[in-house]
Coordinates of C-alpha atoms and ligand atoms in Angstrom, one line a residue:
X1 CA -57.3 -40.3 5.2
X2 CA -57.0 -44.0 4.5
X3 CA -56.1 -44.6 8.2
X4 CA -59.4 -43.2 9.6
X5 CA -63.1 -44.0 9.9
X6 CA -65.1 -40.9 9.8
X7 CA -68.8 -40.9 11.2
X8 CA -71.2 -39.8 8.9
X9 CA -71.5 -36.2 9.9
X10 CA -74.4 -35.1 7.3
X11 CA -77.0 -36.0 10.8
X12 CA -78.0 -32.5 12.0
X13 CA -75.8 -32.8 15.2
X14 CA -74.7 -29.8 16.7
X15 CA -71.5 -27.6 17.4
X16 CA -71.0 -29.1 20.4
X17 CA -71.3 -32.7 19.0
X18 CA -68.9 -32.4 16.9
X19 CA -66.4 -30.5 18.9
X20 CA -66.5 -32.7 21.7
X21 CA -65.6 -36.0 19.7
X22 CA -63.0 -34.1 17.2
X23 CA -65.9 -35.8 14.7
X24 CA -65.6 -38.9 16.1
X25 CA -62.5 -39.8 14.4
X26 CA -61.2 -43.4 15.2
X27 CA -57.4 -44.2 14.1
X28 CA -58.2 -47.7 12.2
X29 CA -54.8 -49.0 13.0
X30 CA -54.8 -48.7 16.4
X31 CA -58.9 -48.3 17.2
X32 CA -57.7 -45.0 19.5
X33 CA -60.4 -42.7 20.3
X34 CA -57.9 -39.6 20.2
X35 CA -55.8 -39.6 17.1
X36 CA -51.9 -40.0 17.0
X37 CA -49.8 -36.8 16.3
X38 CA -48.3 -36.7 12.8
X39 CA -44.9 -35.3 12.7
X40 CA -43.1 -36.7 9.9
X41 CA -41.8 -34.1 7.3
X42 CA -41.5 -36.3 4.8
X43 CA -43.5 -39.0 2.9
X44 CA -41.9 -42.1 0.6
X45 CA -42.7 -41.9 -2.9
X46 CA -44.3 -44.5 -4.4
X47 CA -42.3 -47.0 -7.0
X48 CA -44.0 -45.6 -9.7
X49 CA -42.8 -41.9 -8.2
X50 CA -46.3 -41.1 -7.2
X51 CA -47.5 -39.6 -4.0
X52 CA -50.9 -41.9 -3.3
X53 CA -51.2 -41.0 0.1
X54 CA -51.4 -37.3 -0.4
X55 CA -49.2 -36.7 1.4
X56 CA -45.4 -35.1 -0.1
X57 CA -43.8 -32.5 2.8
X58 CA -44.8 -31.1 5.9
X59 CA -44.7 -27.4 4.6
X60 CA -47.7 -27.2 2.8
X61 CA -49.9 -30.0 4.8
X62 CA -49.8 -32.1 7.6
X63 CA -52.0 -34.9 8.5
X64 CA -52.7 -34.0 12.2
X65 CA -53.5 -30.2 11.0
X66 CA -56.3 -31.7 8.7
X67 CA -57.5 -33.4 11.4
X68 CA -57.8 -29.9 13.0
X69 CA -59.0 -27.9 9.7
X70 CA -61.6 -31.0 9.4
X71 CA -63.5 -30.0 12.7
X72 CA -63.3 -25.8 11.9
X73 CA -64.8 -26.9 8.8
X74 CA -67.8 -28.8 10.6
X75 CA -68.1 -26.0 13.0
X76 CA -68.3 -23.4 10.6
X77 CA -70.8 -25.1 7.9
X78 CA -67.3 -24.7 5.6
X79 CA -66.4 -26.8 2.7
X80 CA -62.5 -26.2 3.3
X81 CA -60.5 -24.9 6.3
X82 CA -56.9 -24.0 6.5
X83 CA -55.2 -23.7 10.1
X84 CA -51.9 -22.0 9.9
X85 CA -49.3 -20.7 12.7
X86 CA -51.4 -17.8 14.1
X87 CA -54.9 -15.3 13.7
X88 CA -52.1 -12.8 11.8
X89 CA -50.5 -15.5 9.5
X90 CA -54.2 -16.6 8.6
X91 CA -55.6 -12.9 8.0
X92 CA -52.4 -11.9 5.9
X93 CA -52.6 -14.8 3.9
X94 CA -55.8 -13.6 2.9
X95 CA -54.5 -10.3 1.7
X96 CA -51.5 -11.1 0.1
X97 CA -53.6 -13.4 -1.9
X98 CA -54.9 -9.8 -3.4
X99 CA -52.9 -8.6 -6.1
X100 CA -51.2 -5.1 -5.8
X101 CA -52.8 -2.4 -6.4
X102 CA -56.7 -3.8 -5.1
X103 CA -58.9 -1.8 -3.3
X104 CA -60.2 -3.3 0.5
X105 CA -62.2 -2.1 3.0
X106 CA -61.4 -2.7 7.0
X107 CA -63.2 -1.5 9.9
X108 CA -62.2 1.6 11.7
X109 CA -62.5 -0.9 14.8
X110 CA -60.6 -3.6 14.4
X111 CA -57.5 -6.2 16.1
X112 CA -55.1 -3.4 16.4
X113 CA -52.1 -5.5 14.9
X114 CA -53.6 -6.3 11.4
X115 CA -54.8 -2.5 11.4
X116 CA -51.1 -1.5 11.6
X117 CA -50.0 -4.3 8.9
X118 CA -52.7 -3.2 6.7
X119 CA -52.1 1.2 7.1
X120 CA -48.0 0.7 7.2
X121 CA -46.5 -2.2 5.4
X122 CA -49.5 -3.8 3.3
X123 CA -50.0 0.0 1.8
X124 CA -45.9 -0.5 0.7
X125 CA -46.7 -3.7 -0.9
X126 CA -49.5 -1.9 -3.0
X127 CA -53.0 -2.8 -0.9
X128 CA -55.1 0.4 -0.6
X129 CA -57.5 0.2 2.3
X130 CA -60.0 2.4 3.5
X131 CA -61.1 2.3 6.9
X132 CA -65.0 2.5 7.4
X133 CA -67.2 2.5 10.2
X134 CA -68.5 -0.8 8.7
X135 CA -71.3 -1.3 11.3
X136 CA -73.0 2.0 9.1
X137 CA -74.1 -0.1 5.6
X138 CA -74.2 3.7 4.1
X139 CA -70.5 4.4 5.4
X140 CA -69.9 0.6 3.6
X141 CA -72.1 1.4 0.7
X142 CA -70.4 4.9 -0.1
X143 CA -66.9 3.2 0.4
X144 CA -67.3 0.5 -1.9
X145 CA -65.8 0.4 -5.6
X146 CA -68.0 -1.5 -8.1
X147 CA -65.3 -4.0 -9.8
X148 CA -62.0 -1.6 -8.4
X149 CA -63.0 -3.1 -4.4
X150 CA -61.8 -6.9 -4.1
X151 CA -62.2 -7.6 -0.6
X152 CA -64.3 -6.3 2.7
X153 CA -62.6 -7.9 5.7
X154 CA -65.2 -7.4 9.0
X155 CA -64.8 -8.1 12.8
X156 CA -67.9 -8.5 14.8
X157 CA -68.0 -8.3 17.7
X158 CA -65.0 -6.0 17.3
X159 CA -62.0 -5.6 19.7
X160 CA -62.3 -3.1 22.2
X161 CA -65.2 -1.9 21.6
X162 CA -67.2 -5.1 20.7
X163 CA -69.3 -3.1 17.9
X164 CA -71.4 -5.0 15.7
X165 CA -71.7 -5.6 12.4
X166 CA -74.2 -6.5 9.8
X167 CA -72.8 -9.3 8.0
X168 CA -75.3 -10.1 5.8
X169 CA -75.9 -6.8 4.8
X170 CA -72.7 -5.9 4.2
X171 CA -72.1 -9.2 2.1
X172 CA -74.7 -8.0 -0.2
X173 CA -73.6 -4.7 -0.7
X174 CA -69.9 -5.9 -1.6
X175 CA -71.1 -9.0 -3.7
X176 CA -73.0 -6.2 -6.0
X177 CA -69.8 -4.6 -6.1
X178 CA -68.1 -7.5 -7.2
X179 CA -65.8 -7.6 -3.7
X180 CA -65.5 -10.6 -1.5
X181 CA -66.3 -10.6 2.3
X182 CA -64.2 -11.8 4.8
X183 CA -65.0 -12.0 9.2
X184 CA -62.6 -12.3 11.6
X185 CA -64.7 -13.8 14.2
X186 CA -62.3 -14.5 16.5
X187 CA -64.5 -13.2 19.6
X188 CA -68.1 -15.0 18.2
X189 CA -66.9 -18.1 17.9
X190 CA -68.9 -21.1 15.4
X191 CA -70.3 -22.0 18.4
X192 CA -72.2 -18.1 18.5
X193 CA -72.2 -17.1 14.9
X194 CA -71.4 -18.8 11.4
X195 CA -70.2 -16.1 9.0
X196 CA -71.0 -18.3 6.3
X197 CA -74.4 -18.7 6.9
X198 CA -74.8 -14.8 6.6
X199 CA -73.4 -14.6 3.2
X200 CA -69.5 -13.9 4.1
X201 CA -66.9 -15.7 1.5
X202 CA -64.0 -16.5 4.3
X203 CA -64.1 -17.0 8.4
X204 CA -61.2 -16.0 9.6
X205 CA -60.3 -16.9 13.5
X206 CA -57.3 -16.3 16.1
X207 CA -57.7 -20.1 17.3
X208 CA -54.9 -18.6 19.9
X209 CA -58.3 -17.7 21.3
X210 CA -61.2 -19.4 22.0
X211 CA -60.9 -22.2 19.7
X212 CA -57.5 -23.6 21.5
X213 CA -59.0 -21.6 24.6
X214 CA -56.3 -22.8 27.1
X215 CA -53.8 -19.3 26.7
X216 CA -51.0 -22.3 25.4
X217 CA -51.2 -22.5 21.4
X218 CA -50.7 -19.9 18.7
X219 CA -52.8 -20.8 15.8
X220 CA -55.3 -18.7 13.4
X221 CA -58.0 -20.6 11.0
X222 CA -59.7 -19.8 7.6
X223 CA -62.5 -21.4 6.3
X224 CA -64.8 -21.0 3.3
X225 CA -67.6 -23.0 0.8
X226 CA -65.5 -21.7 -2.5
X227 CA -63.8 -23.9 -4.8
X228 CA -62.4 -21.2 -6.4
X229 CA -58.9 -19.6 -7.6
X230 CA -58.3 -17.0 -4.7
X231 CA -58.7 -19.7 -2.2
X232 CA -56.3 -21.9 -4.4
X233 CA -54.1 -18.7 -3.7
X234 CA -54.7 -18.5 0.1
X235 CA -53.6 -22.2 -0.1
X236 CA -50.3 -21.5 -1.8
X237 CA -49.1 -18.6 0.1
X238 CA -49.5 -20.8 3.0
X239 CA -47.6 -23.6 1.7
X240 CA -44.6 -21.2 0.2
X241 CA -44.5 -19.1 3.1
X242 CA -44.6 -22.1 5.4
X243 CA -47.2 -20.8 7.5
X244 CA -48.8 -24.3 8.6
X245 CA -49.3 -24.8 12.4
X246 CA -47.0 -27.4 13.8
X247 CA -48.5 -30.8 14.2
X248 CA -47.8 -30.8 18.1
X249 CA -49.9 -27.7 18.3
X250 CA -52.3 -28.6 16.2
X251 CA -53.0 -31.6 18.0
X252 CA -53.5 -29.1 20.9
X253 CA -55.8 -27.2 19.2
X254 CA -57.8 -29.9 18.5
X255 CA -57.9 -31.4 22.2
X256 CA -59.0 -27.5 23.2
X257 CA -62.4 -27.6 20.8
X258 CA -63.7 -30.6 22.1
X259 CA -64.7 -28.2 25.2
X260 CA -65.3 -25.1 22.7
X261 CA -69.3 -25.1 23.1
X262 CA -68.6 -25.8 27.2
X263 CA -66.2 -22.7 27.8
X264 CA -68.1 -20.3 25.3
X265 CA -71.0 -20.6 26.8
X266 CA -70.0 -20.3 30.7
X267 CA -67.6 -17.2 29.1
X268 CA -70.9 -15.6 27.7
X269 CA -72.7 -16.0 30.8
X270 CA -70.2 -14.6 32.8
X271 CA -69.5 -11.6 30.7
X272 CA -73.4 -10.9 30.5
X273 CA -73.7 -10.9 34.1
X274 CA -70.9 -8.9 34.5
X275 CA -72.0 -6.3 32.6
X276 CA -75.2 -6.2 33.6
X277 CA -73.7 -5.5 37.5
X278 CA -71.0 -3.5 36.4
X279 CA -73.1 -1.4 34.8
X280 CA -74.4 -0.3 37.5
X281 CA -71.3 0.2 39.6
X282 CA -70.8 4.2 40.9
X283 CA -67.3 4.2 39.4
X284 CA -68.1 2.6 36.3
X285 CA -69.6 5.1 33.2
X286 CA -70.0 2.9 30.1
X287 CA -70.0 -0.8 30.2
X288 CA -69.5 -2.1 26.2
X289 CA -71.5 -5.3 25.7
X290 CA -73.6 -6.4 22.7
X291 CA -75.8 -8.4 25.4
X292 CA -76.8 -4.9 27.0
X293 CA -79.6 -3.3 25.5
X294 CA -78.0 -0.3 25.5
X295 CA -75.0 -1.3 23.4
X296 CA -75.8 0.3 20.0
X297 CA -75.4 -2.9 17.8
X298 CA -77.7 -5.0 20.8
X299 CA -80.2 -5.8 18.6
X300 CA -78.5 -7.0 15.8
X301 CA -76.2 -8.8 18.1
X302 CA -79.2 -10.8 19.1
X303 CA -80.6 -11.8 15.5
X304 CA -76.4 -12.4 14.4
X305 CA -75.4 -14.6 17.5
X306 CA -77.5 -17.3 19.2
X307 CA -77.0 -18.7 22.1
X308 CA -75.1 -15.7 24.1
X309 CA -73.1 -12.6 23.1
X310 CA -69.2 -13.7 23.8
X311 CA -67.0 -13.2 26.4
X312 CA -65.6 -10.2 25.7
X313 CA -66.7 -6.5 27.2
X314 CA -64.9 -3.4 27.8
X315 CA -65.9 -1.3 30.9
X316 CA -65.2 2.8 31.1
X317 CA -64.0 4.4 34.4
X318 CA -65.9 7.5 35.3
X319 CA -62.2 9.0 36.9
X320 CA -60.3 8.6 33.9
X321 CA -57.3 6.9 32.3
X322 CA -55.1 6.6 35.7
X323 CA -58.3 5.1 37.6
X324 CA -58.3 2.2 35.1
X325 CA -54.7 1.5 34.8
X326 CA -54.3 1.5 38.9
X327 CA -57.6 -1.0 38.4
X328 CA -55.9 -3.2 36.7
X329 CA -52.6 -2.9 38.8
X330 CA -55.1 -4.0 42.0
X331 CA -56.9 -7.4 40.7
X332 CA -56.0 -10.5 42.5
X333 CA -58.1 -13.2 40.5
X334 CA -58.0 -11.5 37.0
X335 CA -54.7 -11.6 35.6
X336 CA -53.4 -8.1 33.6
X337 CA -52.7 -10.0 30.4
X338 CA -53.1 -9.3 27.1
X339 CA -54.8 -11.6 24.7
X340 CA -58.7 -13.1 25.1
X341 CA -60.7 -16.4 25.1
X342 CA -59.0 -18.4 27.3
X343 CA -60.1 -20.0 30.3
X344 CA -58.9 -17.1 32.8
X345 CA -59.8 -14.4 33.1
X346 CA -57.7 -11.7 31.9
X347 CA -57.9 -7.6 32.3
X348 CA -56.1 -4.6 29.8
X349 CA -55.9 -1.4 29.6
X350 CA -56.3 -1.6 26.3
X351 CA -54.8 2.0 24.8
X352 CA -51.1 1.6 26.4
X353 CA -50.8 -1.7 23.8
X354 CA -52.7 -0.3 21.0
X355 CA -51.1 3.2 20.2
X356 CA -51.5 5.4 17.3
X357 CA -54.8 5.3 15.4
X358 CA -56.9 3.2 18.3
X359 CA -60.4 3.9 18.5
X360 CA -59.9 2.7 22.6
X361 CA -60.8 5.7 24.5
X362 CA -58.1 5.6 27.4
X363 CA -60.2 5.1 30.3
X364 CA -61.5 2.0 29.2
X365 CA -60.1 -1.6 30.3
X366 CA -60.9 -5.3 28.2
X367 CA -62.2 -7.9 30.0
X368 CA -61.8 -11.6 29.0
X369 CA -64.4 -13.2 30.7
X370 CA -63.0 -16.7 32.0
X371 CA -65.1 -19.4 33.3
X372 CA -64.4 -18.5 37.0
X373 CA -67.3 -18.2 39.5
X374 CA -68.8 -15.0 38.2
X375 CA -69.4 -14.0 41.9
X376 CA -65.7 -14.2 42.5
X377 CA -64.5 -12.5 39.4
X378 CA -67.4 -9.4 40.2
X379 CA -65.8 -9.2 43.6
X380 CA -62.3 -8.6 42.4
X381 CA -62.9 -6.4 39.9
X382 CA -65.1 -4.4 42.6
X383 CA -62.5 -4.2 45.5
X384 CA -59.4 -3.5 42.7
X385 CA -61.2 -0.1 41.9
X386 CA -61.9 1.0 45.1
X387 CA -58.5 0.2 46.5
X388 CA -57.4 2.1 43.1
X389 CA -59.4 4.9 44.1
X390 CA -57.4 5.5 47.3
Ligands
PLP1 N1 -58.0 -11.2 15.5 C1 -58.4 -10.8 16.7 C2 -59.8 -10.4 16.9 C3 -57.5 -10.9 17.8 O1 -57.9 -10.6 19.0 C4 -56.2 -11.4 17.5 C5 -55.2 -11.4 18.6 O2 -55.3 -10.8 19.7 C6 -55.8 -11.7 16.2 C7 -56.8 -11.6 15.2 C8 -54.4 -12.1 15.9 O3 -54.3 -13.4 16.3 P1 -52.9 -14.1 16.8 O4 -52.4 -13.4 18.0 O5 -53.2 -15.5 16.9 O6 -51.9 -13.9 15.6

């Protein structure tokens, strides 16, 4: 880092702060306020055939991806980040730095895609994972094997059904146990909840989401407060499997957080007023949102997140699984995407991606709140199931 001034960033400032000046990082070299992209893949070698700088190759770090682990790690409370090439690569790297043979625990409701990995080819390489409902600490506490369970990986809110889950009670039950804790939290965002604050080991986030939050980057994030040998671990199988970001993107990445507090907070607003309206919309039977005090895991929700409940809700049609897939074949402002957190708004019926093994009842569509005039995105969604409904 000899080419930068940092602030002093130990001053109480807050999320958004820190997001919205990168941390304030000046290049000393040139005095630019937004920091040149490192692409070099190689580094000269001291005379004395040292490295001072720090830096060797570009597979296992790159200067403009610290840049971008160094702001996680602010917004997170985390001693250490790691960004790598996307949410998967960063939630593999976690497991595969498990040995075979270890016992995990994932929720029943979970991202879809790490649910297969972790069932079909993680079981091959010698992982064995129950799946628990873990927003039940008995379910957790009953699953859990004392010094046999190494890690309990979490996701709250969850995809699609946005339950919740306790993290600090769950941290306590697997610490006893001798297991770490891990949260994707992907869909509560630093600027909603910090993991870490609630006793979890490792943060785990699909910055493809709402920490680039522009639908134009692939990227996935860890962070953690350990100094210890299974983050050392994480840490190599990123550098031998080459699963760094690219410097390009990462530079993106970083550009996209400075607006992270901004766009979370107009997306949570917008998702709670939508489900508060749509909840009461004839053709609508369940509307899934921790904000709603009918949401079983509302309460918690409020205590876990400040500051709003995400942008994420999934809404059930009261005629079935045909009604919501015509609904999303009708919308004209949301567009029938998959993927969440970015600026647009985007609608899925969620089943036809998720196949075997989903928890997504089929009548039920994801919305990715966007930070559209909520008025405007309530009116689509409105006149889309009508005209669906013939
Ligand atoms: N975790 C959650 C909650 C997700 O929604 C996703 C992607 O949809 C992932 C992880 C995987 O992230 P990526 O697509 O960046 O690999």
């Amino acid at each position: 880092m000899s080419d930068k001034t940092r602030p002093d960033i130990s001053a109480n400032w807050s999320a958004a702060t820190l997001a919205a000046q990168a941390l304030g990082h000046i290049d000393e070299k040139s005095r630019a306020v937004t920091p040149p992209i490192h692409i070099s893949s190689t580094f000269i070698r001291d005379p004395d055939n040292q490295y001072r700088s720090g830096n060797i190759y570009g597979r296992p770090d790159n200067e403009t991806v610290r840049e971008a682990e160094s702001v996680i790690a602010a917004l997170e409370g985390a001693k250490h980040a790691l960004v790598l090439g996307s949410g998967m690569s960063a939630a593999v790297a976690v497991f595969l730095a498990l040995k075979p043979g270890d016992h995990v625990i994932a929720p029943k409701v979970m991202y879809w895609a790490l649910r297969n990995w972790l069932m079909n080819d993680a079981a091959e390489w010698g992982l064995r994972t129950d799946f628990v409902d873990t927003a039940d600490l008995d379910a957790v506490r009953t699953a859990v094997r004392p010094g046999e369970t190494k890690l309990v990986w979490l996701e709250t809110p969850a995809n699609p059904l946005w339950t919740i889950t306790d993290i600090a009670g769950v941290a306590e039950i697997a610490h006893e146990a001798g297991a770490r804790v891990a949260v994707d939290s992907t869909g509560a965002t630093p600027i909603l909840t910090r993991p870490l604050e609630f006793g979890a080991d490792i943060v785990m986030h699909s910055a493809t989401k709402y920490l680039n939050g522009h639908s134009d980057v692939l990227a996935g994030a860890l962070a953690t407060n350990a100094d210890d040998e299974f983050w050392a671990r994480i840490r190599r199988v990123r550098a031998i499997q080459g699963l760094i970001l690219g410097p390009f993107e990462a530079f993106l990445l970083i550009r996209g957080m400075r607006t992270l507090a901004l766009r979370v907070t107009a997306a949570s607003a917008n998702a709670m007023a939508l489900a508060t309206r749509l909840a009461n919309h004839a053709m609508v039977s369940e509307v899934l949102y921790p904000g709603l005090e009918s949401h079983p895991g509302h309460a918690l929700a409020a205590r876990q997140m400040r500051g709003g409940f995400g942008g994420m809700l999934s809404i059930r049609l009261r005629a079935g699984e045909a009604h919501a897939i015509a609904t999303a074949a009708k919308v004209a402002l949301w567009k029938r995407a998959t993927s969440l957190g970015g600026v647009e708004s985007l609608i899925e019926h969620r089943a036809s991606i998720e196949g075997p093994g989903t928890p997504c009842p089929l009548d039920l569509l994801r919305l990715s709140t966007g930070i559209e005039a909520v008025d405007d995105l309530y009116a689509d969604i409105d006149q889309a199931m009508r005209r669906a409904a013939g």
